Coordinates of C-alpha atoms and ligand atoms in Angstrom, one line a residue:
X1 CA 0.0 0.0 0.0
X2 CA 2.7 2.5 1.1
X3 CA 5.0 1.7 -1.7
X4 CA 1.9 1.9 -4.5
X5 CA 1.1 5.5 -2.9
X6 CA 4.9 6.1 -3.3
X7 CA 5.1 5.4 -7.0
X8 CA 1.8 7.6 -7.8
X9 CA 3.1 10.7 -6.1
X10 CA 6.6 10.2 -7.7
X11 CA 4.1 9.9 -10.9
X12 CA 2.4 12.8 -10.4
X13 CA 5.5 14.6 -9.5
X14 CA 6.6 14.0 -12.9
X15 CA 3.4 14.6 -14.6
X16 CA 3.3 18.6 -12.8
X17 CA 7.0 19.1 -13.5
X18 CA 7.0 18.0 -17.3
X19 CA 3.8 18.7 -18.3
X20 CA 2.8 15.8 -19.1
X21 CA 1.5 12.4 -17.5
X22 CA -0.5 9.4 -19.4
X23 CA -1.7 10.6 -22.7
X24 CA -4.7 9.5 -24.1
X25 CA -5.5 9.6 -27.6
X26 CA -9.2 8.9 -28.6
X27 CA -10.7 9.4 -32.5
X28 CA -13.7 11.9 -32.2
X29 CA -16.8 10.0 -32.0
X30 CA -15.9 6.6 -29.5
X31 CA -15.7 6.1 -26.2
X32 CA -13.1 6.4 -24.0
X33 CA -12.4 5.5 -20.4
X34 CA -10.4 6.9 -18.5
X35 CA -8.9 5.5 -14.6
X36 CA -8.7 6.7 -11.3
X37 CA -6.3 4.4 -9.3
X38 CA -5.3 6.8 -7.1
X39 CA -8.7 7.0 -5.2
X40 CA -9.0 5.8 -1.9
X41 CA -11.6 3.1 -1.5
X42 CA -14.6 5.2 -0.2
X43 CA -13.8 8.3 -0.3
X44 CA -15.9 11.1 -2.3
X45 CA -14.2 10.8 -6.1
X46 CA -14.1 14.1 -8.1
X47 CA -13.0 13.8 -12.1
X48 CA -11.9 17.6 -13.5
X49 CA -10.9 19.0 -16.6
X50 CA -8.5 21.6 -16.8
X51 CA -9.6 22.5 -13.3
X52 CA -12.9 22.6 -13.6
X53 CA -15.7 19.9 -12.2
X54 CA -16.9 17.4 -14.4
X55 CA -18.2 14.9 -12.1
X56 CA -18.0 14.0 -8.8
X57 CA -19.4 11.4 -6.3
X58 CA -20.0 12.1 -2.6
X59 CA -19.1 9.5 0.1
X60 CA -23.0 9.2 0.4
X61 CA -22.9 8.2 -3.5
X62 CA -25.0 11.5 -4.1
X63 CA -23.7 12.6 -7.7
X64 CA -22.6 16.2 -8.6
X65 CA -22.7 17.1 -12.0
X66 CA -20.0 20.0 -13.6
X67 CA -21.6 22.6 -16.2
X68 CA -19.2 21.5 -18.8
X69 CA -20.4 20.0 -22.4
X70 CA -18.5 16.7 -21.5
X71 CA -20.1 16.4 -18.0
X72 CA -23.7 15.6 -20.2
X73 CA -21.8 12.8 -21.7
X74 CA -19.7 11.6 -18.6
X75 CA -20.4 9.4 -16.1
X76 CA -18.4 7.4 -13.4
X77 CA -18.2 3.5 -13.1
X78 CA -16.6 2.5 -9.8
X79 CA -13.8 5.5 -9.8
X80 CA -13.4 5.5 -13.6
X81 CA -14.7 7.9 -15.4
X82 CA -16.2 7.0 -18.8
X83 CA -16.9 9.8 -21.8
X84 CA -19.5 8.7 -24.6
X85 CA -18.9 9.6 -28.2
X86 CA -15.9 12.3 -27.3
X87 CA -15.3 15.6 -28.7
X88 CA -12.3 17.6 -29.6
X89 CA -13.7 20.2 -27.3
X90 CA -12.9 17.2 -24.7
X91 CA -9.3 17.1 -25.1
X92 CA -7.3 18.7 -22.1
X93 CA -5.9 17.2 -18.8
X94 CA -7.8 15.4 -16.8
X95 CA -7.5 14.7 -13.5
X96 CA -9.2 12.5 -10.0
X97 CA -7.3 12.8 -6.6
X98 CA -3.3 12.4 -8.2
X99 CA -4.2 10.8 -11.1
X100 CA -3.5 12.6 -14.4
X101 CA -4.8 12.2 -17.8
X102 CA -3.9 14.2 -21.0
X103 CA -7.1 13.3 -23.7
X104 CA -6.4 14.0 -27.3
X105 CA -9.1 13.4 -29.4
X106 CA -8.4 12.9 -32.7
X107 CA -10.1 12.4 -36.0
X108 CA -9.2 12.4 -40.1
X109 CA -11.1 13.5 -42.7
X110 CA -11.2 14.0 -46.7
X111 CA -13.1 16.7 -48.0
X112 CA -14.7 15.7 -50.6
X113 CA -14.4 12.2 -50.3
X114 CA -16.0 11.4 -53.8
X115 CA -13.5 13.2 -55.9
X116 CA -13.8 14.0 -59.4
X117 CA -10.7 12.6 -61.5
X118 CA -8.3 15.7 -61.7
X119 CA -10.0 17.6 -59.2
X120 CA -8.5 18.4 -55.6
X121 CA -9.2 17.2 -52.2
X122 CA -7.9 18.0 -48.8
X123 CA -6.9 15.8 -46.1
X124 CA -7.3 16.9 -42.8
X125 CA -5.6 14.9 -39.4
X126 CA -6.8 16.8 -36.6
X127 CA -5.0 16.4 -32.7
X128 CA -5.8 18.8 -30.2
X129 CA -4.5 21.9 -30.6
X130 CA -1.5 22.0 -28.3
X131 CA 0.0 19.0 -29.4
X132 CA 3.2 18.9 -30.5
X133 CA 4.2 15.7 -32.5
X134 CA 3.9 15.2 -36.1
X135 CA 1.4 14.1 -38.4
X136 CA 1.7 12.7 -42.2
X137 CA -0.2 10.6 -44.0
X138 CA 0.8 7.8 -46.5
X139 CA -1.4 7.3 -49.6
X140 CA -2.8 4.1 -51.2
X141 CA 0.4 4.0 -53.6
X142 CA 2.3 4.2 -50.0
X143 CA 4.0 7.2 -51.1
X144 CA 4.3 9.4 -48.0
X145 CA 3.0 13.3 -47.5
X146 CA 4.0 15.3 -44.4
X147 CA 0.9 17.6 -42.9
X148 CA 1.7 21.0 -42.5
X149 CA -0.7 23.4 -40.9
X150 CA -4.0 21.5 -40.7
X151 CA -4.6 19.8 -43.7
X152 CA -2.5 18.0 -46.7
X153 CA -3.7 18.8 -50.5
X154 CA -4.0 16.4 -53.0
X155 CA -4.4 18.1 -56.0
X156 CA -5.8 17.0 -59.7
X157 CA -6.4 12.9 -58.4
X158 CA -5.9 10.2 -60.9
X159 CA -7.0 6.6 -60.2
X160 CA -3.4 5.9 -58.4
X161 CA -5.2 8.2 -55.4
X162 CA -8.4 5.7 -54.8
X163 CA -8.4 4.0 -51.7
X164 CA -6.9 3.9 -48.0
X165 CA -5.3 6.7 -47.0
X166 CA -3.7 6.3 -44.0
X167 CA -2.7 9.3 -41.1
X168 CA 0.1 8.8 -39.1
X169 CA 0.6 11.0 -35.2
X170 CA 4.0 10.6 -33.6
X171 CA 4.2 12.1 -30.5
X172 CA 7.5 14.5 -29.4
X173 CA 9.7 11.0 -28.6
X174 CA 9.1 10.0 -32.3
X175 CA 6.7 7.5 -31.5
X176 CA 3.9 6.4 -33.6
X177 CA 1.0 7.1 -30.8
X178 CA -2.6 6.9 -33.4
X179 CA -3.3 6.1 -37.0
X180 CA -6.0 6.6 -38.9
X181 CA -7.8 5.9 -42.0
X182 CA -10.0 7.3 -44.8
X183 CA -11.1 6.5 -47.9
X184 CA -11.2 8.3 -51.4
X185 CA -12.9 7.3 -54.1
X186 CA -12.1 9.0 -57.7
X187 CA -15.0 9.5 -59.9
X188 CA -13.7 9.2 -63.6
X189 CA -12.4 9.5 -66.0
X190 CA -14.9 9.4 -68.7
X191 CA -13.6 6.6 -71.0
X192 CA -14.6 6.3 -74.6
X193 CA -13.0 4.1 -77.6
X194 CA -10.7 6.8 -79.6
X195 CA -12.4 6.1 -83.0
X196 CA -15.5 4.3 -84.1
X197 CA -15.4 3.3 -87.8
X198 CA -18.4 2.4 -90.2
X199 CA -20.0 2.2 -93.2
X200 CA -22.6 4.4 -95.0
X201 CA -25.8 3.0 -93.9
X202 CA -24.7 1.3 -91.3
X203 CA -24.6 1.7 -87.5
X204 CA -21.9 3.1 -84.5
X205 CA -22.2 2.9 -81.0
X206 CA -20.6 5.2 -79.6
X207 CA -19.1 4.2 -76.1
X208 CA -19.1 6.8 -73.3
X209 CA -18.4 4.9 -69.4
X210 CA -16.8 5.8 -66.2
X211 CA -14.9 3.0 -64.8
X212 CA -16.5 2.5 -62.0
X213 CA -20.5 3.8 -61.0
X214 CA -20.3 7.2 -60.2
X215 CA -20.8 7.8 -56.1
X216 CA -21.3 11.7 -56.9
X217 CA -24.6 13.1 -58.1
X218 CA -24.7 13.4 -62.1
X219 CA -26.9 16.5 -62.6
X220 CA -26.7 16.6 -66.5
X221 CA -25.0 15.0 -69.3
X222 CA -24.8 15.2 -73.4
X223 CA -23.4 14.0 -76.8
X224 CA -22.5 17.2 -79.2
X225 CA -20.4 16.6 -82.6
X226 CA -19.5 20.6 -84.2
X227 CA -18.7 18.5 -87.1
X228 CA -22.1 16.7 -87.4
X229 CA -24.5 19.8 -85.8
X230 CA -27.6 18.0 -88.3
X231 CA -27.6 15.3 -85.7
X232 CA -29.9 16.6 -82.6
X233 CA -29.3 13.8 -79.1
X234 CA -30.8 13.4 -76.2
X235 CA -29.9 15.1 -72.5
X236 CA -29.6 13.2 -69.4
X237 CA -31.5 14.9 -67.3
X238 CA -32.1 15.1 -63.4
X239 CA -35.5 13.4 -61.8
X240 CA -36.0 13.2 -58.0
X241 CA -33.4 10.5 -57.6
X242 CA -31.9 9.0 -60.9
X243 CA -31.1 10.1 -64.1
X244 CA -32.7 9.3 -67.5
X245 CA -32.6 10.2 -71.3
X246 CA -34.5 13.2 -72.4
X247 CA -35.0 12.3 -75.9
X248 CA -38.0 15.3 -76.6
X249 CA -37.1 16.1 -80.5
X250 CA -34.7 13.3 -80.9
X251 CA -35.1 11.3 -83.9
X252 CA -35.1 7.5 -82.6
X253 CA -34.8 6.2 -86.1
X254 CA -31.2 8.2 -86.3
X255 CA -29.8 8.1 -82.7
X256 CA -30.7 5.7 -79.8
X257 CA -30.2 5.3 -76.2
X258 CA -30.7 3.1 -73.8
X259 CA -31.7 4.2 -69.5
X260 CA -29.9 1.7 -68.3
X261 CA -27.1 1.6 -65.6
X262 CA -27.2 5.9 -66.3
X263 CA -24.6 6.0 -63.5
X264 CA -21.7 4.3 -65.5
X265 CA -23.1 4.1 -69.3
X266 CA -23.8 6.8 -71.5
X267 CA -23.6 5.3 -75.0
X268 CA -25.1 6.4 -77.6
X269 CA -26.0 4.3 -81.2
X270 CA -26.2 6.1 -84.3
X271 CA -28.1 4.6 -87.0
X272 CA -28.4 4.9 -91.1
X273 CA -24.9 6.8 -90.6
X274 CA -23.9 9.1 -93.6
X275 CA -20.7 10.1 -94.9
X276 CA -21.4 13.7 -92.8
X277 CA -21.9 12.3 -89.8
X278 CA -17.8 11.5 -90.0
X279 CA -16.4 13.8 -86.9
X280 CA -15.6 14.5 -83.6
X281 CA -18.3 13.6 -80.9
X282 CA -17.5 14.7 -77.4
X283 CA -19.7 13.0 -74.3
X284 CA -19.9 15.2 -71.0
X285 CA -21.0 14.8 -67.9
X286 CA -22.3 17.2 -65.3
X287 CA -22.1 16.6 -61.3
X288 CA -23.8 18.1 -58.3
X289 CA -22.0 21.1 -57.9
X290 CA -21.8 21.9 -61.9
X291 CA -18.0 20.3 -62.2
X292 CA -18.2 17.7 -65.6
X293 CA -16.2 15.6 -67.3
X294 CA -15.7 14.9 -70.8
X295 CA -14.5 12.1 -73.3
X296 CA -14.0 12.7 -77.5
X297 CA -13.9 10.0 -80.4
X298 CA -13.7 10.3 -83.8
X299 CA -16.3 8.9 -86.1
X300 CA -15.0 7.7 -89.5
X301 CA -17.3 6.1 -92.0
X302 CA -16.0 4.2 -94.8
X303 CA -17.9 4.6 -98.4
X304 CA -17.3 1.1 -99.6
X305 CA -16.7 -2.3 -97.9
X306 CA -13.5 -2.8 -98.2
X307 CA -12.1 -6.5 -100.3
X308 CA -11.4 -9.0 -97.9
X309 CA -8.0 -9.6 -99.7
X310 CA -6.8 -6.8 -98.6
X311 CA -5.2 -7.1 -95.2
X312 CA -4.8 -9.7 -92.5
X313 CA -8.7 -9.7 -93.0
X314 CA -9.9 -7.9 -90.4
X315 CA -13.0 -6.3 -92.2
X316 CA -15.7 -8.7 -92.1
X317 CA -17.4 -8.2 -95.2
X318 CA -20.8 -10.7 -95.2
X319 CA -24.1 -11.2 -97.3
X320 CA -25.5 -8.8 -94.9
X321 CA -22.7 -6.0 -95.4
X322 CA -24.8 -3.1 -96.2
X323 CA -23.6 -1.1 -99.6
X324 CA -25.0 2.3 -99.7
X325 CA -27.8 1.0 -97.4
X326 CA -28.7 -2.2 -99.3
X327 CA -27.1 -5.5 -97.9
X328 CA -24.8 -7.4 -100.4
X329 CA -26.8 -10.4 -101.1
X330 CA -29.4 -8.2 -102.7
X331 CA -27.5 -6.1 -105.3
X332 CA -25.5 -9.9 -106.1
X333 CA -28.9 -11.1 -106.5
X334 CA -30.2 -8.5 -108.9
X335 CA -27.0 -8.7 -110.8
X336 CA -27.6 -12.8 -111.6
X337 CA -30.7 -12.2 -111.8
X338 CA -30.1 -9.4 -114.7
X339 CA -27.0 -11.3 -116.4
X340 CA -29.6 -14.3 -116.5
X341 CA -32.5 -12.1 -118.2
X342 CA -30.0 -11.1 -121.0
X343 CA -28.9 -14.2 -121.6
X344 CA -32.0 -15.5 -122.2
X345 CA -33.1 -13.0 -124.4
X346 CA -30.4 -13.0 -126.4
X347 CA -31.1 -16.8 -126.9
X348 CA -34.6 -16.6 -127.8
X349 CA -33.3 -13.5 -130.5
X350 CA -30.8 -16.1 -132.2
X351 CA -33.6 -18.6 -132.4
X352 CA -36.1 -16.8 -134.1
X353 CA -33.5 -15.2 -136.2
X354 CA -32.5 -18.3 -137.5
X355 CA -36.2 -19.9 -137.8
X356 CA -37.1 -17.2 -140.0
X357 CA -33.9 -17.6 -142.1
X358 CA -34.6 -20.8 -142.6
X359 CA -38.4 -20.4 -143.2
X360 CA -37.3 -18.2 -146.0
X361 CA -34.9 -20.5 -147.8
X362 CA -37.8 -23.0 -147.1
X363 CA -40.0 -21.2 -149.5
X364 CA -37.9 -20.0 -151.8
X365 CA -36.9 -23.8 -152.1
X366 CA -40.5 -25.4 -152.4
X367 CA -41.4 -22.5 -154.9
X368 CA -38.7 -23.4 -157.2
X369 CA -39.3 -27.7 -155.9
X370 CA -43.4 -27.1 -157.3
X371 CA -41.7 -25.6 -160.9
X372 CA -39.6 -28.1 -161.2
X373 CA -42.2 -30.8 -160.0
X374 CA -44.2 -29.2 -162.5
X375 CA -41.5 -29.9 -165.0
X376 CA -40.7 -33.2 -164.0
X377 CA -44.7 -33.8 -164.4
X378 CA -44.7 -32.9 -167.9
X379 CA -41.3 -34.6 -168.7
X380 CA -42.7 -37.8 -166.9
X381 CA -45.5 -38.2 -169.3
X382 CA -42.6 -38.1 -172.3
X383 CA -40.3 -40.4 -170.3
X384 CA -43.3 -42.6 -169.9
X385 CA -43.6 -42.6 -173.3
X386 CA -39.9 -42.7 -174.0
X387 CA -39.6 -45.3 -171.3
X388 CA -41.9 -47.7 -173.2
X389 CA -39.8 -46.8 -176.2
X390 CA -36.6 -47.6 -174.3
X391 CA -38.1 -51.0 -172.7
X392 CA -38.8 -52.0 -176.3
X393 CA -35.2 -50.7 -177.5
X394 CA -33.5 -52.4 -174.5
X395 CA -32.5 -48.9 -172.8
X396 CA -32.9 -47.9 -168.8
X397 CA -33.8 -44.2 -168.0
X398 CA -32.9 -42.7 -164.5
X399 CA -35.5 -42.8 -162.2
X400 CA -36.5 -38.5 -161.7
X401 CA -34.8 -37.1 -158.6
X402 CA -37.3 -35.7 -156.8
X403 CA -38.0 -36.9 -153.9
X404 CA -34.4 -37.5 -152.4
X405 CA -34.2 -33.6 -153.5
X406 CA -37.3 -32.9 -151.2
X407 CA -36.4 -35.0 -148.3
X408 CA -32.8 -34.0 -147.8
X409 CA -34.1 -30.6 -147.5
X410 CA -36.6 -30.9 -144.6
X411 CA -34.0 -32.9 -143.1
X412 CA -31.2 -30.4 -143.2
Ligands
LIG1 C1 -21.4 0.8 -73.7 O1 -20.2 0.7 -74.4 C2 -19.2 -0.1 -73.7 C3 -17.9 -0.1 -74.6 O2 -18.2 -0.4 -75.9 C4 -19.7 -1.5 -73.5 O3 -18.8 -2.3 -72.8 C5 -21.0 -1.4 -72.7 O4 -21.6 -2.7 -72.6 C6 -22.0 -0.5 -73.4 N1 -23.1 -0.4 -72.4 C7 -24.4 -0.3 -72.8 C8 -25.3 -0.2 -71.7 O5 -24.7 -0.2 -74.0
LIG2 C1 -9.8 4.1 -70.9 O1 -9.6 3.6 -72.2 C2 -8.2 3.4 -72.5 C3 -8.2 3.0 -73.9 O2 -9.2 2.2 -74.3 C4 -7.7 2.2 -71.6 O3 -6.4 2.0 -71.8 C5 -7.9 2.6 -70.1 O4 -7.5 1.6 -69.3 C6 -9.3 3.0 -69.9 N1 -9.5 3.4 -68.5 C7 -10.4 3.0 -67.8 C8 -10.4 3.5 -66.4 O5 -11.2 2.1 -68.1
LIG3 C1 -36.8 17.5 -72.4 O1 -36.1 18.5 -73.2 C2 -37.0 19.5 -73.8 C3 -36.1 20.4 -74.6 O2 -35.2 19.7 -75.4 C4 -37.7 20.3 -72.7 O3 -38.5 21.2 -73.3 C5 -38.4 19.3 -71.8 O4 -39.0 20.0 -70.7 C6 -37.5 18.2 -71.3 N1 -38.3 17.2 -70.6 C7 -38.3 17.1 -69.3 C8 -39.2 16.0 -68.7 O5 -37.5 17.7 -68.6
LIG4 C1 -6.1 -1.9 -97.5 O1 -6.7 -0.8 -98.2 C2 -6.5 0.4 -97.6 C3 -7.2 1.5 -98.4 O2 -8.1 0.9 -99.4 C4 -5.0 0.7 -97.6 O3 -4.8 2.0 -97.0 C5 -4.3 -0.4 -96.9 O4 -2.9 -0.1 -97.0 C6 -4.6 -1.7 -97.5 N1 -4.0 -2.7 -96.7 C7 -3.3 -3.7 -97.2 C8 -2.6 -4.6 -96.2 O5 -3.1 -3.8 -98.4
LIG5 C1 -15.4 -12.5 -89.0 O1 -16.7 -13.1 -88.6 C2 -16.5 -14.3 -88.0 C3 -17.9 -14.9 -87.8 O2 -18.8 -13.9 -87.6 C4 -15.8 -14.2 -86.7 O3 -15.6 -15.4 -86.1 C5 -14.4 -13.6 -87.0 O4 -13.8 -13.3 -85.7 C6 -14.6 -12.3 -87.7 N1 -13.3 -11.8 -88.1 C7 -12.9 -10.5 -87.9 C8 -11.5 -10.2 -88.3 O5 -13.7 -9.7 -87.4

């Protein structure tokens, strides 16, 4: 007992001649609980700060109650005396019969904590005011920033600054006494594909995404080409709580949209493209407190399908390929279909060319076939007459020609 009592007033001997005693370091918003070993078993307990009452317990167990902020939040268990959900207004010395406390109360924050890619943020480690150690805070890449005043800036954040960032207080002896960390998220950037290529007639999606689903308001949003100013898109516009597609005076059959996941896509599709929607098309986006973001592509639109010889083939050129808005199987199809017709006709033309040449020569040969049948008729009757002659005088006659002549000709 005496040696105890010894060691406490040597303790508190220190604590009045240095300044300091145990330090307590407490993040703003927990509990903390602080001891009082000192106290003599029942004997009236009084916890002050700074001097003044906080709270105090008579012998009786009657409770007296300081007019301080803390004393609404304080109570005593036993000779302990326990703070709920401490303040930085909290933070001083503390003290019950010799027992001394110094309370820091600490706390970290980043403000904003949703930052916009290549905006700024500033990180703020706060300790009571009259301490006297250092403070720096290491980021999620573990590169290392030293706080002066009250806050470090982190100016124009890429991706590299998303995450855990962590805040370091060493006390005077260059000891680590509290850490603390906070989280930063990075909104952006806008991504897009740098150029979309198509063919006349055909279709582009154009891609417009942030990386990850925004966790800042989007208030507004927008395609615009200067290069293409014919082409009218929809706004993303504000309701109550999400964001949709305005697409009042848009024409659907030209551009399309779709409201789905409108806090990561913003893609449009152009349709029946022409050779002057080729361009520059920039996407934007606009967040609560009118900052934006913006992506660019270039639009290029090809007038022919290319041949598939040409290149490692990497134009797919199918019976579906549109040319100048038609697919391919279609104008092949009329071209057989023409090459075909022409043929034919030309077939039929030789045909009845040659049927008529040959109906001519047909005539002209039975007219001169019935004069010479005519002939033969009246030299027939003569041979007939002849022939009896010859019989009697031993001598043939050639049989007349005629019908071999007639026959060969139908034949030929
Ligand atoms: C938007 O485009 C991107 C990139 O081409 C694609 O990954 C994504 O699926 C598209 N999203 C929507 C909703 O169309
Ligand atoms: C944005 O697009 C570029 C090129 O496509 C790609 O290299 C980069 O990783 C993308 N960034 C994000 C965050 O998606
Ligand atoms: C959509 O946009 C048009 C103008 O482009 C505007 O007049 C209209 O009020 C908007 N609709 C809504 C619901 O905001
Ligand atoms: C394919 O054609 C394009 C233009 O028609 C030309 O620029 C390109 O060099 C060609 N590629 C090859 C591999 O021949
Ligand atoms: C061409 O189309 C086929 C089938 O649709 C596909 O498998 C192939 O990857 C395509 N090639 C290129 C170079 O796009």
């Amino acid at each position: 007992m005496f040696r105890s009592k010894n060691i406490l007033w040597i303790t508190f001997a220190f604590c009045v001649t240095t300044g300091s005693c145990e330090d307590v370091y407490q993040q703003s918003g927990t509990d903390v609980k602080m001891d009082c070993p000192s106290a003599k078993p029942n004997a009236e307990i009084e916890w002050k700060l700074n001097n003044v009452l906080v709270l105090g317990i008579s012998t009786t167990g009657r409770e007296r109650k300081g007019s301080l902020h803390v004393s609404q939040r304080a109570r005593i268990e036993k000779t302990s005396l326990k703070i709920t959900a401490v303040k930085s207004e909290d933070s001083g010395v503390y003290t019950c019969s010799t027992t001394t406390h110094k309370l820091y109360v600490v706390s970290a924050h980043a403000n904003p904590s949703s930052v916009l890619y290549s905006t700024g943020t500033n990180l703020n480690c706060d300790v009571t005011k009259d301490f006297k150690g250092t403070i720096c805070w290491t980021a999620p890449d573990s590169k290392s920033y030293s706080q002066s005043k009250s806050m470090t800036v982190v100016e124009s954040v890429t991706s590299d600054n998303a995450g855990l960032w962590t805040c370091h207080i060493t006390d005077v002896n260059g000891k680590e006494v509290f850490k603390l960390n906070v989280k930063i998220t990075v909104v952006g950037p806008l991504n897009t594909t740098e150029e979309v290529t198509t063919y006349e007639g055909g279709i582009a999606e154009l891609p417009c995404f942030l990386p990850a689903p925004s966790t800042l308001p989007i208030t507004g949003g927008s395609w615009t080409s200067e290069t293409a100013s014919h082409i009218s898109f929809p706004a993303l516009m504000r309701t109550n709580s999400d964001v949709k597609w305005n697409s009042t005076g848009v024409s659907t059959d030209k551009v399309t949209v779709r409201d789905e996941q409108l806090n990561k896509y913003f893609n449009v599709t152009l349709k029946r493209v022409n050779a002057d929607d080729a361009g520059v098309y920039v996407c934007s986006l606009v967040f609560e407190g009118g900052k934006s973001l913006s992506a660019k592509l270039k639009l290029t639109v090809l007038k022919t399908t290319p041949t598939p010889d040409n290149g490692s083939g990497d134009s797919n050129v199918t019976w579906y390929t549109p040319v100048s808005g038609v697919p391919l199987w279609v104008w092949v199809a009329v071209a057989v279909s023409t090459v075909f017709l022409v043929v034919i006709i030309i077939l039929i033309y030789c045909r009845n060319k040659r049927m008529k040449r040959k109906m001519k020569k047909l005539k002209s040969k039975q007219l001169s076939l019935k004069s010479r049948v005519y002939c033969t008729c009246g030299r027939a009757d003569n041979s007939r007459v002849q022939g009896k002659e010859s019989t009697r005088t031993g001598k043939r006659e050639r049989p007349p020609s005629l019908p071999r002549h007639q026959y060969s000709y139908l034949n030929e």
